[in-house]
Coordinates of C-alpha atoms in Angstrom, one line a residue:
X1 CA 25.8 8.6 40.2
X2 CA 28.3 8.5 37.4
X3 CA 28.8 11.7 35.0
X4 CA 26.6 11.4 31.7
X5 CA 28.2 11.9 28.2
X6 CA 26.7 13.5 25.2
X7 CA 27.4 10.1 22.8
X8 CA 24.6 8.8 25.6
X9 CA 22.1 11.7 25.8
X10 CA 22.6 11.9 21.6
X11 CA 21.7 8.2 21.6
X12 CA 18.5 8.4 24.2
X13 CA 17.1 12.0 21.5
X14 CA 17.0 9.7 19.0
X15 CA 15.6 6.7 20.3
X16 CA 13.0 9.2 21.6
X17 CA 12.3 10.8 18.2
X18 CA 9.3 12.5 17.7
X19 CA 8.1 11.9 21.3
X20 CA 10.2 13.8 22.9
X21 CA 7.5 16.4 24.1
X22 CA 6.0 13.6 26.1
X23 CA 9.5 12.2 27.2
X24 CA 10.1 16.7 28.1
X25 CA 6.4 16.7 29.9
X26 CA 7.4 12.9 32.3
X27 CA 10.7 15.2 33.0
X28 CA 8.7 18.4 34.5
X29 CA 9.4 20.4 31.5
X30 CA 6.6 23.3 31.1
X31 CA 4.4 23.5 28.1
X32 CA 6.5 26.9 27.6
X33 CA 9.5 25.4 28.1
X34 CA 8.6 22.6 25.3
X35 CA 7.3 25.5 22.9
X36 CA 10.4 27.5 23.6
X37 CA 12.8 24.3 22.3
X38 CA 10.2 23.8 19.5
X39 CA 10.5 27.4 18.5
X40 CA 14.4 27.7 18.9
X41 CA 15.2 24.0 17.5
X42 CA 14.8 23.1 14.1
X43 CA 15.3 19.5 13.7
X44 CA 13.6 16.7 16.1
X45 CA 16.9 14.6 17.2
X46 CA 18.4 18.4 17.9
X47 CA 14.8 19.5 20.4
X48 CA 15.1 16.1 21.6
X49 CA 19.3 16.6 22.6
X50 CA 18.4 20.1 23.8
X51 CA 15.8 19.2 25.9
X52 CA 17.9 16.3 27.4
X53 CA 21.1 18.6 27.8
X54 CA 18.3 21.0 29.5
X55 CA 17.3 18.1 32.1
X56 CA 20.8 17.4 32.9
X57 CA 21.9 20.5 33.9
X58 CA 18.9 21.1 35.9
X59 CA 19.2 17.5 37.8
X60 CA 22.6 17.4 37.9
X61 CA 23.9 14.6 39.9
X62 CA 21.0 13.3 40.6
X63 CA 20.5 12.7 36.9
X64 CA 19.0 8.8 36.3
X65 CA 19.8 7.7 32.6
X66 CA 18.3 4.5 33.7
X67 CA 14.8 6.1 34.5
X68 CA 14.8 8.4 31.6
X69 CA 15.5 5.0 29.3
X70 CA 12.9 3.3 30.9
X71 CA 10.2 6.7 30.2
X72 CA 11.5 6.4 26.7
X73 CA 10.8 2.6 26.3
X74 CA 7.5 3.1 27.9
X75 CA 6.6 6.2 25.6
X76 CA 7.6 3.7 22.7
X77 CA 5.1 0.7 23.7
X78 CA 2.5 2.9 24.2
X79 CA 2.9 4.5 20.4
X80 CA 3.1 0.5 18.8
X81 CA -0.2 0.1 20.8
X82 CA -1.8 3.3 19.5
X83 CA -0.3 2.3 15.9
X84 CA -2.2 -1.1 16.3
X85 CA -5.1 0.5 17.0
X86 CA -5.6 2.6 13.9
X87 CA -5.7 -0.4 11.6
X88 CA -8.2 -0.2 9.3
X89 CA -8.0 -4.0 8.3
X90 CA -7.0 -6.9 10.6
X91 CA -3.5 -8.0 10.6
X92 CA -4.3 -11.3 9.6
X93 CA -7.2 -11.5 6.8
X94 CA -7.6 -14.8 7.0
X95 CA -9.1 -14.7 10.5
X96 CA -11.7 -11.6 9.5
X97 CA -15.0 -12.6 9.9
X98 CA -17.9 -10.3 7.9
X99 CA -21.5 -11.6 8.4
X100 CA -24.5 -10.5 6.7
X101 CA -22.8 -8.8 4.0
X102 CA -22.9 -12.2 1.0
X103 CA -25.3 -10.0 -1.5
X104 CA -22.7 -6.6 -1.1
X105 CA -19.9 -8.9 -1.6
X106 CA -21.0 -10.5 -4.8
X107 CA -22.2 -7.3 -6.3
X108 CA -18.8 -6.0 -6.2
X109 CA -17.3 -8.8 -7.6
X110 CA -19.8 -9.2 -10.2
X111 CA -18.9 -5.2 -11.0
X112 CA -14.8 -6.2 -10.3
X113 CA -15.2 -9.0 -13.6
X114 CA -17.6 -7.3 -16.1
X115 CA -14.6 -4.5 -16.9
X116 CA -12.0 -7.4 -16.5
X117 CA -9.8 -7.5 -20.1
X118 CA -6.5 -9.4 -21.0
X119 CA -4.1 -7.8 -23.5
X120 CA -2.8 -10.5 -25.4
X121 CA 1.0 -8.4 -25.8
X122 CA 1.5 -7.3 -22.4
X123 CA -0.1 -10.5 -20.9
X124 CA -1.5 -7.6 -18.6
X125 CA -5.3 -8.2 -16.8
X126 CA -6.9 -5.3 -16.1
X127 CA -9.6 -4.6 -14.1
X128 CA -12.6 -2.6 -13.1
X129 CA -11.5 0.1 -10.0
X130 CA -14.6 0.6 -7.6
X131 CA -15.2 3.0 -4.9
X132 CA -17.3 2.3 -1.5
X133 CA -19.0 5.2 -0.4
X134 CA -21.2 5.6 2.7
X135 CA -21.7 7.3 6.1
X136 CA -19.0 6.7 8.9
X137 CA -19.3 3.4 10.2
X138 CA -21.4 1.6 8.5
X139 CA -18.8 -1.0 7.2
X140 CA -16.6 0.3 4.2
X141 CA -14.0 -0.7 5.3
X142 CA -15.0 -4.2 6.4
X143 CA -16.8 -5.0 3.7
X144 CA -13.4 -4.4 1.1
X145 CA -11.4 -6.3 3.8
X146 CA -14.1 -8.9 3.3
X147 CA -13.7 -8.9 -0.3
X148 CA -10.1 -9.3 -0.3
X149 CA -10.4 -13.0 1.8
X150 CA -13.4 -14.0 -0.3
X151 CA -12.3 -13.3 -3.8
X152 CA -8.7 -12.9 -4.2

């Protein structure tokens, strides 16, 4: 194994970023030992570099840049994947499908055009704002992204 350099563990705490906890955790770092570098270190790229540095010297030698790249690229697939999953509306409107909700859908947009005036000056439309409220899960959220494809 070859000798690593700081430019290299600098450059692998910032591709980590704010996942370096997990990154610390795949390295058999301790809960305390995270907290300890969370409570000592004040800015993320610095816990990141300490907690690195901290893995080097304890590995030594048998330090693998490789494998601690490849924990870091796997950490970052599986944050685009939980990003993706907190969309609220589908990455491609054109493609949502809302069923059963025609009657919803016009009453906003009859609501949307009654407050709808022009000013002749600014050339400016402007138009009613409206609020969805409901319980969790009932379809907010579906029912504006439904709005969006059917009346823009």
């Amino acid at each position: 194994m070859r000798t690593l350099c700081q430019i290299e563990l600098f450059e692998l705490a910032q591709d980590v970023g704010t996942d370096w906890p997990e990154l610390a955790s795949m390295l058999d770092f301790s809960k305390k030992a995270i907290d300890i570098i969370k409570t000592d270190v004040q800015t993320t790229t610095e816990r990141a570099l300490k907690m690195l540095n901290d893995w080097y010297q304890r590995v030594g030698i048998d330090a693998d840049l490789d494998d601690v790249r490849l924990k870091v690229k796997t950490i970052a697939e599986k944050e685009k994947r939980r990003q993706e999953s907190r969309q609220i509306f589908p990455t491609n409107l054109r493609d949502h499908r809302l069923y059963g909700r025609d009657q919803e859908l016009n009453e906003i947009a009859a609501v949307s055009w009654q407050g709808v005036s022009h000013n002749e000056v600014t050339g400016i439309d402007a138009f009613c704002l409206q609020m969805i409220i409901g319980l969790g899960g009932i379809g907010k959220s579906a029912a504006a992204a439904g709005y969006a494809v059917r009346f823009k």
